[in-house]
Short mmCIF file of C-alpha atoms in Angstrom, two decimals:
data_model
loop_
_atom_site.label_atom_id
_atom_site.label_comp_id
_atom_site.label_asym_id
_atom_site.label_seq_id
_atom_site.Cartn_x
_atom_site.Cartn_y
_atom_site.Cartn_z
CA MET A 1 10.88 36.97 15.64
CA HIS A 2 9.25 36.06 12.36
CA THR A 3 11.35 36.59 9.27
CA PRO A 4 9.18 37.23 6.20
CA MET A 5 9.59 34.99 3.20
CA ALA A 6 11.35 36.47 0.21
CA PRO A 7 9.00 37.48 -2.62
CA GLU A 8 8.52 35.06 -5.46
CA PRO A 9 11.54 35.49 -7.73
CA SER A 10 11.48 36.87 -11.22
CA TYR A 11 12.84 34.46 -13.79
CA GLY A 12 16.34 34.83 -15.11
CA ASP A 13 19.54 32.85 -15.56
CA SER A 14 21.14 30.87 -12.76
CA GLN A 15 23.09 27.69 -12.46
CA ASN A 16 23.01 24.43 -10.62
CA ILE A 17 26.04 23.07 -8.85
CA ASP A 18 27.18 21.38 -12.08
CA GLY A 19 26.90 24.59 -14.11
CA THR A 20 23.61 23.77 -15.81
CA THR A 21 20.71 26.20 -15.80
CA LEU A 22 18.23 25.76 -12.98
CA PHE A 23 14.58 25.42 -14.00
CA ASP A 24 11.53 25.35 -11.79
CA ASP A 25 9.26 22.31 -11.79
CA CYS A 26 7.12 23.85 -14.53
CA GLY A 27 10.09 24.20 -16.92
CA ARG A 28 10.92 27.90 -16.43
CA PRO A 29 14.48 29.12 -15.67
CA VAL A 30 14.83 30.41 -12.10
CA PRO A 31 17.53 32.27 -10.18
CA ALA A 32 19.58 30.52 -7.54
CA HIS A 33 19.20 31.67 -3.95
CA PRO A 34 22.17 33.91 -3.08
CA ILE A 35 23.33 31.63 -0.28
CA GLY A 36 22.81 28.65 -2.54
CA ARG A 37 24.96 30.36 -5.18
CA ARG A 38 27.82 30.70 -2.67
CA ALA A 39 27.53 27.01 -1.89
CA ILE A 40 27.51 26.23 -5.60
CA LEU A 41 30.61 28.30 -6.29
CA ALA A 42 32.42 26.75 -3.32
CA ALA A 43 31.75 23.29 -4.67
CA ALA A 44 32.51 23.95 -8.33
CA GLY A 45 34.74 21.37 -9.89
CA ALA A 46 34.23 18.86 -7.09
CA THR A 47 30.96 17.29 -8.05
CA ALA A 48 31.42 15.19 -11.16
CA VAL A 49 28.97 12.32 -11.16
CA ALA A 50 30.86 9.08 -10.52
CA PRO A 51 29.91 5.42 -10.89
CA PHE A 52 28.26 3.54 -8.05
CA LEU A 53 30.41 3.17 -4.96
CA ALA A 54 31.87 -0.31 -4.62
CA GLY A 55 29.60 -2.58 -2.63
CA SER A 56 26.51 -0.45 -2.96
CA PRO A 57 23.29 -2.50 -3.17
CA ALA A 58 22.50 -0.62 -6.36
CA THR A 59 25.64 -1.76 -8.18
CA ALA A 60 24.57 -5.33 -8.81
CA ALA A 61 22.65 -4.93 -12.04
CA ALA A 62 20.91 -2.38 -14.20
CA GLY A 63 17.74 -4.41 -13.86
CA PRO A 64 15.47 -5.98 -13.16
CA HIS A 65 16.84 -6.59 -9.64
CA ALA A 66 19.77 -8.43 -8.14
CA PRO A 67 21.13 -6.48 -5.15
CA ASN A 68 24.25 -7.83 -3.49
CA SER A 69 23.14 -7.10 0.08
CA ARG A 70 19.57 -7.32 1.29
CA PRO A 71 18.31 -4.48 3.52
CA GLY A 72 15.86 -6.84 5.20
CA LYS A 73 13.72 -9.92 4.96
CA LYS A 74 10.76 -9.99 2.58
CA PRO A 75 7.76 -11.18 4.59
CA ALA A 76 5.46 -13.77 3.09
CA ARG A 77 1.84 -13.03 2.30
CA GLY A 78 -0.01 -14.86 5.02
CA HIS A 79 -3.53 -15.85 6.00
CA TYR A 80 -4.64 -13.52 8.78
CA LEU A 81 -7.76 -12.69 10.76
CA ILE A 82 -7.66 -9.15 12.15
CA LYS A 83 -10.00 -9.66 15.09
CA GLY A 84 -12.25 -7.20 16.88
CA ALA A 85 -10.95 -3.90 15.51
CA ALA A 86 -12.83 -0.64 15.48
CA LEU A 87 -13.14 -0.06 11.75
CA VAL A 88 -12.85 3.00 9.52
CA SER A 89 -13.36 1.25 6.18
CA VAL A 90 -13.65 4.22 3.73
CA ASP A 91 -16.13 1.98 1.89
CA PRO A 92 -19.68 3.45 1.94
CA ALA A 93 -21.18 -0.03 1.75
CA ILE A 94 -19.32 -1.13 4.88
CA GLY A 95 -18.99 2.12 6.78
CA ASN A 96 -17.47 2.59 10.21
CA ARG A 97 -17.99 -0.10 12.82
CA ALA A 98 -17.31 -0.25 16.54
CA LYS A 99 -16.12 -3.85 16.15
CA ALA A 100 -15.25 -5.86 13.06
CA ASP A 101 -13.13 -8.74 11.80
CA ILE A 102 -11.09 -8.63 8.57
CA GLU A 103 -9.86 -11.76 6.82
CA VAL A 104 -6.75 -11.41 4.67
CA ARG A 105 -5.38 -14.18 2.48
CA ASP A 106 -2.68 -14.22 -0.22
CA GLY A 107 -2.50 -10.43 -0.18
CA ARG A 108 -6.23 -9.88 -0.65
CA ILE A 109 -9.02 -8.76 1.67
CA VAL A 110 -11.37 -11.75 1.67
CA GLN A 111 -14.22 -10.62 3.92
CA VAL A 112 -15.22 -8.08 6.55
CA GLY A 113 -17.73 -9.04 9.23
CA THR A 114 -18.25 -10.06 12.85
CA ASN A 115 -17.40 -13.33 14.57
CA LEU A 116 -15.51 -14.63 11.54
CA THR A 117 -13.79 -18.00 11.99
CA PRO A 118 -11.81 -18.78 8.83
CA ARG A 119 -9.96 -22.06 9.13
CA GLY A 120 -6.18 -21.81 9.33
CA ALA A 121 -5.99 -18.03 9.73
CA LYS A 122 -3.47 -16.54 12.15
CA VAL A 123 -5.33 -14.23 14.52
CA ILE A 124 -4.15 -10.65 15.04
CA ASP A 125 -5.83 -9.35 18.18
CA ALA A 126 -7.02 -5.86 17.25
CA SER A 127 -9.54 -5.46 20.07
CA ARG A 128 -7.77 -2.34 21.31
CA MET A 129 -7.01 -0.94 17.86
CA ILE A 130 -8.54 1.03 15.01
CA ALA A 131 -8.23 -0.57 11.56
CA MET A 132 -8.24 1.56 8.43
CA PRO A 133 -6.82 1.47 4.90
CA GLY A 134 -3.20 2.43 4.47
CA PHE A 135 -2.54 5.99 3.40
CA VAL A 136 -1.93 6.92 -0.25
CA GLU A 137 0.58 9.71 -0.90
CA THR A 138 0.50 11.32 -4.36
CA HIS A 139 3.57 13.59 -4.68
CA TYR A 140 6.92 12.90 -2.99
CA HIS A 141 10.37 13.69 -4.44
CA MET A 142 12.04 10.68 -2.87
CA TRP A 143 15.48 11.14 -4.41
CA SER A 144 16.06 13.90 -1.84
CA ALA A 145 14.54 12.16 1.20
CA LEU A 146 17.91 11.97 2.92
CA GLY A 147 18.27 15.76 2.48
CA ARG A 148 15.42 16.57 4.86
CA ASN A 149 17.74 18.56 7.13
CA PHE A 150 19.90 20.23 4.50
CA VAL A 151 17.69 23.31 4.90
CA SER A 152 18.44 26.03 7.43
CA THR A 153 17.42 29.62 8.15
CA GLY A 154 17.87 31.64 4.99
CA PHE A 155 18.73 28.48 3.06
CA GLU A 156 15.42 26.80 2.46
CA TYR A 157 14.04 24.28 0.00
CA PHE A 158 14.95 25.74 -3.40
CA ALA A 159 18.39 26.91 -2.29
CA ALA A 160 19.23 23.54 -0.76
CA LYS A 161 17.91 21.72 -3.80
CA SER A 162 19.86 23.83 -6.31
CA ALA A 163 23.04 23.39 -4.25
CA THR A 164 22.82 19.60 -4.17
CA VAL A 165 21.01 18.27 -7.25
CA ALA A 166 24.24 17.25 -8.98
CA ALA A 167 26.01 16.18 -5.78
CA TYR A 168 23.98 12.96 -5.59
CA ARG A 169 25.36 9.77 -7.06
CA PRO A 170 23.25 6.75 -7.99
CA ASP A 171 23.95 4.93 -4.72
CA ASP A 172 22.76 8.03 -2.84
CA PHE A 173 19.51 7.80 -4.76
CA TYR A 174 19.14 4.18 -3.72
CA HIS A 175 19.69 4.92 -0.03
CA SER A 176 17.50 8.01 -0.15
CA VAL A 177 14.53 6.30 -1.79
CA LEU A 178 14.84 3.25 0.48
CA LEU A 179 14.93 5.53 3.54
CA GLY A 180 11.78 7.25 2.31
CA LEU A 181 9.98 4.00 1.57
CA VAL A 182 10.76 2.41 4.93
CA GLU A 183 9.72 5.59 6.74
CA CYS A 184 6.50 5.63 4.71
CA ALA A 185 5.73 2.04 5.68
CA SER A 186 6.38 2.78 9.34
CA ALA A 187 4.09 5.82 9.14
CA GLY A 188 1.21 3.81 7.61
CA ILE A 189 1.73 5.11 4.06
CA THR A 190 1.24 2.01 1.96
CA THR A 191 1.23 3.69 -1.48
CA VAL A 192 3.40 6.57 -2.73
CA ASN A 193 3.96 8.49 -5.95
CA ASN A 194 7.74 8.76 -6.27
CA TRP A 195 7.94 11.94 -8.33
CA SER A 196 11.48 11.66 -9.67
CA HIS A 197 12.28 15.12 -10.96
CA ASN A 198 16.05 14.77 -10.91
CA THR A 199 16.53 11.67 -13.06
CA ARG A 200 20.15 12.30 -13.99
CA GLY A 201 20.62 9.23 -16.18
CA PRO A 202 19.73 5.56 -16.58
CA GLU A 203 21.85 4.50 -13.61
CA TYR A 204 19.92 6.90 -11.37
CA ALA A 205 16.57 5.51 -12.50
CA ASP A 206 17.87 1.99 -11.90
CA ALA A 207 19.03 2.94 -8.40
CA GLU A 208 15.57 4.22 -7.51
CA LEU A 209 13.92 1.13 -8.95
CA HIS A 210 16.26 -1.14 -7.00
CA ALA A 211 15.10 0.70 -3.89
CA HIS A 212 11.47 0.13 -4.87
CA ALA A 213 12.15 -3.57 -5.31
CA ASP A 214 13.62 -3.65 -1.80
CA GLY A 215 11.13 -1.21 -0.27
CA LEU A 216 7.94 -3.34 -0.51
CA VAL A 217 5.68 -0.24 -0.65
CA ARG A 218 3.03 0.08 -3.35
CA ALA A 219 4.13 2.88 -5.66
CA ARG A 220 4.11 4.75 -8.90
CA TYR A 221 7.59 5.53 -10.17
CA SER A 222 7.16 8.79 -12.09
CA TYR A 223 10.18 9.09 -14.38
CA GLY A 224 11.13 12.69 -15.05
CA HIS A 225 13.76 15.16 -16.17
CA ARG A 226 17.15 16.02 -14.73
CA ASP A 227 16.95 19.10 -12.51
CA GLY A 228 18.60 21.79 -14.61
CA GLN A 229 17.76 20.08 -17.90
CA PRO A 230 16.95 22.71 -20.55
CA GLY A 231 13.24 23.30 -20.88
CA THR A 232 13.53 22.72 -24.63
CA GLN A 233 15.00 19.23 -24.18
CA PRO A 234 12.54 16.34 -23.79
CA ILE A 235 12.93 13.76 -21.08
CA ASP A 236 14.68 10.55 -22.07
CA PHE A 237 11.95 8.44 -23.66
CA ALA A 238 14.51 5.94 -24.95
CA ASP A 239 15.42 5.22 -21.34
CA ILE A 240 11.76 5.10 -20.36
CA ASP A 241 11.36 2.37 -22.97
CA ARG A 242 14.39 0.55 -21.53
CA VAL A 243 12.92 0.84 -18.02
CA THR A 244 9.59 -0.47 -19.30
CA ARG A 245 11.26 -3.52 -20.82
CA THR A 246 13.69 -4.34 -18.04
CA TRP A 247 11.74 -3.38 -14.92
CA PHE A 248 8.09 -3.82 -15.91
CA GLY A 249 8.29 -6.74 -18.33
CA THR A 250 8.08 -10.46 -17.71
CA ARG A 251 11.05 -10.39 -15.32
CA SER A 252 9.71 -7.54 -13.21
CA PRO A 253 10.66 -7.87 -9.54
CA PHE A 254 7.67 -5.83 -8.40
CA ASP A 255 4.93 -8.49 -8.55
CA GLY A 256 2.44 -5.76 -9.50
CA LEU A 257 3.34 -3.52 -6.55
CA VAL A 258 4.96 -0.73 -8.60
CA HIS A 259 3.76 0.84 -11.85
CA LEU A 260 5.39 3.32 -14.19
CA GLY A 261 4.38 6.89 -14.87
CA VAL A 262 6.06 10.12 -15.95
CA ASN A 263 6.26 13.61 -14.58
CA LEU A 264 6.51 16.51 -17.00
CA ARG A 265 7.50 20.15 -16.53
CA GLY A 266 4.27 21.45 -18.00
CA PRO A 267 3.55 23.85 -20.84
CA GLY A 268 5.95 26.58 -19.71
CA GLN A 269 8.00 25.48 -22.73
CA LEU A 270 4.99 24.70 -24.91
CA ALA A 271 6.69 23.12 -27.93
CA ASN A 272 8.64 20.72 -25.74
CA PHE A 273 5.59 19.89 -23.63
CA LEU A 274 3.59 18.95 -26.73
CA VAL A 275 6.42 16.72 -27.94
CA GLU A 276 6.57 15.02 -24.54
CA MET A 277 2.80 14.57 -24.35
CA THR A 278 2.80 12.96 -27.80
CA GLU A 279 5.40 10.46 -26.60
CA VAL A 280 3.53 9.88 -23.34
CA GLN A 281 0.25 9.21 -25.14
CA LYS A 282 1.95 6.71 -27.46
CA ARG A 283 3.04 4.78 -24.38
CA LYS A 284 -0.25 5.28 -22.47
CA LEU A 285 1.55 6.37 -19.33
CA PRO A 286 -0.07 8.36 -16.49
CA VAL A 287 1.23 11.90 -16.07
CA SER A 288 2.04 14.15 -13.09
CA VAL A 289 2.64 17.90 -13.50
CA HIS A 290 3.34 20.69 -11.03
CA SER A 291 0.67 23.32 -11.55
CA GLY A 292 2.14 26.16 -9.55
CA GLN A 293 2.27 27.64 -6.06
CA GLY A 294 2.57 31.23 -7.25
CA PRO A 295 1.13 33.43 -10.00
CA THR A 296 4.25 33.34 -12.18
CA THR A 297 4.55 29.54 -12.04
CA ALA A 298 0.91 28.77 -12.78
CA VAL A 299 -0.03 25.94 -15.12
CA ARG A 300 -3.70 26.35 -16.03
CA ALA A 301 -6.03 23.38 -16.15
CA ALA A 302 -8.31 25.16 -18.63
CA GLU A 303 -5.37 25.51 -21.03
CA LEU A 304 -4.51 21.83 -20.64
CA GLU A 305 -8.11 20.91 -21.39
CA ARG A 306 -8.01 22.96 -24.58
CA MET A 307 -4.90 21.04 -25.61
CA GLY A 308 -6.84 17.81 -25.15
CA VAL A 309 -4.42 16.31 -22.58
CA LEU A 310 -6.33 16.68 -19.30
CA GLY A 311 -8.05 13.61 -17.88
CA PRO A 312 -8.24 11.14 -14.97
CA ASP A 313 -4.65 9.99 -15.63
CA PHE A 314 -3.27 13.56 -15.55
CA LEU A 315 -2.42 14.50 -11.94
CA LEU A 316 -1.97 18.19 -11.15
CA CYS A 317 -0.10 19.18 -8.01
CA HIS A 318 -0.46 22.38 -5.95
CA ALA A 319 -2.99 24.17 -8.20
CA LEU A 320 -3.03 27.21 -5.91
CA PRO A 321 -3.57 29.87 -8.64
CA PHE A 322 -6.48 28.00 -10.28
CA ASP A 323 -9.64 29.97 -11.03
CA GLU A 324 -13.17 28.78 -11.68
CA ALA A 325 -12.43 28.02 -15.33
CA ASP A 326 -9.59 25.74 -14.24
CA ARG A 327 -11.75 24.00 -11.66
CA GLN A 328 -14.54 23.39 -14.15
CA ALA A 329 -12.02 21.99 -16.62
CA MET A 330 -10.99 19.50 -13.96
CA VAL A 331 -14.61 18.60 -13.23
CA ARG A 332 -15.34 17.98 -16.92
CA THR A 333 -12.25 15.87 -17.49
CA GLY A 334 -12.07 14.07 -14.12
CA ALA A 335 -8.51 15.26 -13.52
CA PRO A 336 -7.31 14.83 -9.91
CA VAL A 337 -5.26 17.22 -7.79
CA SER A 338 -2.64 16.73 -5.08
CA PHE A 339 -2.30 19.23 -2.24
CA SER A 340 1.01 19.17 -0.35
CA VAL A 341 -0.41 20.97 2.64
CA HIS A 342 2.82 21.97 4.40
CA SER A 343 4.48 22.96 1.15
CA GLU A 344 1.44 25.02 0.14
CA LEU A 345 1.64 26.93 3.43
CA ARG A 346 5.37 27.61 3.21
CA LEU A 347 5.80 28.14 -0.54
CA GLY A 348 2.29 29.13 -1.56
CA THR A 349 2.86 32.68 -2.75
CA ALA A 350 -0.54 32.52 -4.45
CA GLY A 351 -2.05 32.58 -0.97
CA GLY A 352 -1.99 29.09 0.45
CA PHE A 353 -4.58 26.42 -0.22
CA HIS A 354 -7.46 27.25 2.11
CA GLY A 355 -9.90 28.73 -0.40
CA GLN A 356 -8.75 26.47 -3.22
CA LEU A 357 -9.32 23.38 -1.08
CA LEU A 358 -12.88 24.41 -0.21
CA ARG A 359 -13.75 25.28 -3.79
CA MET A 360 -12.31 22.09 -5.25
CA LEU A 361 -14.09 19.88 -2.74
CA ALA A 362 -17.34 21.75 -3.30
CA ALA A 363 -16.95 21.25 -7.06
CA GLY A 364 -16.46 17.49 -6.64
CA ILE A 365 -12.81 17.36 -7.75
CA THR A 366 -10.75 14.39 -6.53
CA VAL A 367 -8.41 15.99 -3.98
CA SER A 368 -5.55 13.97 -2.48
CA LEU A 369 -2.77 14.77 0.00
CA SER A 370 1.00 14.63 -0.33
CA PHE A 371 4.31 15.79 1.16
CA ASP A 372 6.31 17.26 -1.76
CA ALA A 373 9.69 16.76 -0.07
CA SER A 374 10.88 15.69 3.37
CA SER A 375 12.58 19.08 3.74
CA LEU A 376 9.15 20.72 3.43
CA ALA A 377 6.88 18.38 5.37
CA PRO A 378 6.96 15.57 7.91
CA ILE A 379 6.23 12.14 6.46
CA ASN A 380 3.06 12.10 8.51
CA MET A 381 -0.33 11.74 6.85
CA PHE A 382 -2.11 12.17 10.18
CA GLU A 383 -0.66 15.68 10.42
CA SER A 384 -1.55 16.43 6.79
CA MET A 385 -5.16 15.40 7.45
CA ASN A 386 -5.20 17.45 10.64
CA VAL A 387 -3.87 20.58 8.95
CA ALA A 388 -6.31 20.23 6.03
CA TRP A 389 -9.23 19.76 8.44
CA ASN A 390 -8.22 22.69 10.64
CA LEU A 391 -7.78 25.04 7.69
CA GLY A 392 -10.85 23.77 5.88
CA ILE A 393 -13.41 26.26 7.15
CA PRO A 394 -15.20 29.10 5.36
CA TYR A 395 -13.97 32.57 6.28
CA LEU A 396 -16.68 35.12 7.08
CA GLY A 397 -16.66 38.18 4.87
CA THR A 398 -14.83 36.40 2.05
CA ASP A 399 -15.86 34.52 -1.08
CA THR A 400 -15.52 31.26 0.86
CA ALA A 401 -18.20 32.23 3.39
CA ASP A 402 -20.92 30.08 1.81
CA LEU A 403 -18.78 27.02 1.08
CA PRO A 404 -19.07 23.84 3.18
CA ALA A 405 -16.39 23.19 5.77
CA VAL A 406 -14.11 20.16 5.48
CA VAL A 407 -15.36 17.30 7.66
CA PHE A 408 -13.38 14.40 9.13
CA ARG A 409 -14.64 11.94 6.52
CA GLN A 410 -13.31 14.12 3.69
CA ALA A 411 -9.90 14.47 5.34
CA ILE A 412 -9.64 10.68 5.60
CA GLU A 413 -10.80 10.22 2.00
CA MET A 414 -8.16 12.68 0.78
CA ALA A 415 -5.51 10.56 2.51
CA THR A 416 -6.81 7.19 1.24
CA ILE A 417 -9.33 6.54 -1.52
CA ASN A 418 -8.86 9.90 -3.26
CA GLY A 419 -5.12 9.24 -3.48
CA ALA A 420 -5.86 5.81 -4.91
CA LYS A 421 -8.14 7.38 -7.52
CA ALA A 422 -5.48 9.98 -8.37
CA LEU A 423 -3.00 7.18 -9.10
CA GLY A 424 -5.50 4.98 -10.93
CA LEU A 425 -5.51 2.42 -8.10
CA GLU A 426 -9.01 2.78 -6.67
CA LYS A 427 -9.84 -0.82 -7.60
CA VAL A 428 -6.70 -2.01 -5.83
CA THR A 429 -6.36 -0.02 -2.61
CA GLY A 430 -7.66 3.00 -0.67
CA SER A 431 -10.45 1.28 1.29
CA ILE A 432 -11.02 -1.88 3.27
CA THR A 433 -13.17 -3.63 0.71
CA PRO A 434 -13.34 -7.38 -0.01
CA GLY A 435 -11.46 -8.10 -3.22
CA LYS A 436 -8.99 -5.24 -2.85
CA ARG A 437 -5.38 -5.79 -1.89
CA ALA A 438 -4.69 -5.88 1.85
CA ASP A 439 -3.11 -2.47 2.54
CA ILE A 440 -4.21 -2.04 6.15
CA ILE A 441 -2.96 -0.19 9.23
CA LEU A 442 -3.83 -0.81 12.88
CA ILE A 443 -3.70 2.13 15.29
CA ARG A 444 -3.39 1.65 19.05
CA ALA A 445 -6.58 3.09 20.52
CA ASP A 446 -5.40 2.75 24.12
CA ASP A 447 -2.37 5.05 23.80
CA LEU A 448 -2.14 8.08 26.07
CA ASN A 449 -2.69 10.61 23.26
CA ILE A 450 -5.70 8.74 21.83
CA ALA A 451 -7.72 7.20 24.67
CA PRO A 452 -10.57 7.37 25.32
CA VAL A 453 -11.91 6.91 21.79
CA GLY A 454 -15.20 8.54 20.87
CA ASP A 455 -15.87 9.30 17.22
CA LEU A 456 -13.57 7.13 15.11
CA GLU A 457 -13.02 9.61 12.29
CA SER A 458 -12.25 12.44 14.70
CA THR A 459 -9.78 10.21 16.53
CA VAL A 460 -7.90 9.35 13.34
CA VAL A 461 -7.71 12.94 12.07
CA ARG A 462 -7.15 14.83 15.31
CA SER A 463 -5.39 12.54 17.78
CA ALA A 464 -3.42 9.79 16.05
CA THR A 465 0.23 10.02 15.01
CA PRO A 466 2.62 7.55 13.34
CA ALA A 467 3.85 6.59 16.81
CA ASN A 468 0.43 5.03 17.46
CA ILE A 469 0.65 2.63 14.51
CA ASP A 470 1.02 -0.90 15.81
CA THR A 471 0.73 -2.93 12.58
CA VAL A 472 1.04 -2.27 8.85
CA LEU A 473 0.16 -4.71 6.09
CA ILE A 474 1.10 -3.92 2.49
CA ASP A 475 -0.26 -6.29 -0.14
CA GLY A 476 -0.95 -8.76 2.65
CA ARG A 477 2.62 -8.70 4.00
CA ILE A 478 3.17 -7.60 7.59
CA VAL A 479 5.90 -4.95 7.39
CA LYS A 480 5.33 -3.47 10.85
CA ARG A 481 4.20 -5.27 14.00
CA ASN A 482 4.07 -4.24 17.65
CA ARG A 483 5.23 -0.75 16.59
CA SER A 484 8.46 -2.04 15.01
CA VAL A 485 9.32 -2.38 11.32
CA VAL A 486 9.88 -6.10 10.76
CA SER A 487 10.52 -6.10 7.00
CA HIS A 488 13.78 -4.12 7.07
CA ASP A 489 16.88 -3.60 9.15
CA VAL A 490 16.01 -0.03 10.12
CA ASP A 491 19.38 0.64 11.73
CA LYS A 492 21.13 -0.33 8.51
CA VAL A 493 18.80 1.79 6.38
CA VAL A 494 19.47 4.81 8.62
CA ARG A 495 23.25 4.26 8.71
CA ASN A 496 23.44 4.02 4.94
CA ALA A 497 21.27 7.09 4.44
CA ALA A 498 23.33 9.09 6.93
CA ALA A 499 26.57 8.13 5.16
CA ALA A 500 25.03 9.06 1.80
CA ALA A 501 23.83 12.42 3.15
CA HIS A 502 27.32 13.13 4.49
CA ALA A 503 28.79 12.33 1.07
CA VAL A 504 26.29 14.61 -0.71
CA ARG A 505 27.04 17.48 1.69
CA THR A 506 30.78 16.98 1.24
CA ARG A 507 30.49 17.13 -2.55
CA ALA A 508 28.17 20.16 -2.42
CA GLY A 509 30.43 22.08 -0.05
CA GLY A 510 29.77 25.66 0.98
CA ILE A 511 27.19 26.07 3.71
CA LEU A 512 26.50 22.32 3.60
CA THR A 513 30.09 21.23 4.34
CA PRO A 514 30.04 18.73 7.23
CA THR A 515 31.95 19.62 10.40
CA THR A 516 33.91 16.37 10.17
CA SER A 517 35.19 14.26 7.31
CA LYS A 518 33.82 11.11 8.94
CA PRO A 519 30.23 10.06 8.30
CA PRO A 520 28.09 9.94 11.44
CA ALA A 521 28.15 6.68 13.36
CA PHE A 522 25.08 5.07 14.93
#
């Protein structure tokens, strides 16, 4: 039996688990879910944020990076020849090919062709595989990745989030973000926007950045507010400056793989938003903002354009309530959008994303795909492409009737090059193009759920899953081979994440209280 979703809440006072006011992602105060409130009250007084647990990899240093226990072995950038792959290049000059070779050296795509014989290259036999660029995800709250199964019937995303935001400690952030990054790599997601909208202090930011240094996935780290932070209080720009110096300076451990951005709560609290934008513009940082899934949480692109802040480095997420004036503002300014397809379907009280997707694509807006949170969506870009393609048709008798349907090529572009454009990385990744960095995935074309292959784009969008990914290269490093992650000790990553999730649930209490005091064993 289907249980209808509760109507979008009106906005009034409520509290997080630590007694602070809960705000939505646009900076407006929101009420706690009634079940979430019971969990909060049950846990009151038991959730003070403590220092790192002894022995945590995140305890070693504030920055730039000196963990005391490696989660895996960092692969070297090699010289490879990917031989005989069916190719979906996402480069109009190269196109799709039934058979192609790709040379990779020192992290860079050197050439794409046929019958290549570069001296000294290690051959990767891809004759039964499809090669394509790695996926680019543009909106993922990775601090809560280990909380994917905190949700339950009647206790969904916002309730679970409000009940646990203050129950995380810095080491939990480390294990959560590392879990998310390793899962992304295994699923062929080679670039991610880590939208950190619960940055509870410098030690939490450092924990996430330690995870990025260990995770080996290309990323933007979008520094944000603390969940529950008053909408009139700016994010911590002093700490952003510290992070810039210590993590992105001359001693950066990222080797260009991670760049810094910010996420803001939007103009719901206008005076504060203008202060934050002034600080952001001084630092020339790219911005991400939630733009609403319901009428009362809408952030309007046309208003942002009038403020003079909208542009290619201003990423708007959700955008479900946008009207034609908003869309034209995005066209004029080149602002990109991120659709979290599963989240839009579950939380989209403005009516989902079907019509908005068609209108934005028809207008020429850069549309990318994302997950929002692991408790809202599977970390599966194949499924996101599939859902977007299946929903992307005009409806007869509606104002979408004359709009073009989404085609396979567009679904793939939303998951690759459009995401790269949204993050300012289109010259770096998003297509298999000589000169770009080697972010490449190989999909087994002879698997039961894929064979026999016909149209390559249809196969990728409709049939493939993460289980079909044989090989993943990120920046020229092989992180997955023969279907197994080779860059990390996956069992250790999972054990640590499970222990951290158990600790978070124990601190949160209430409906989330574990059935045993012992963390799960694997």
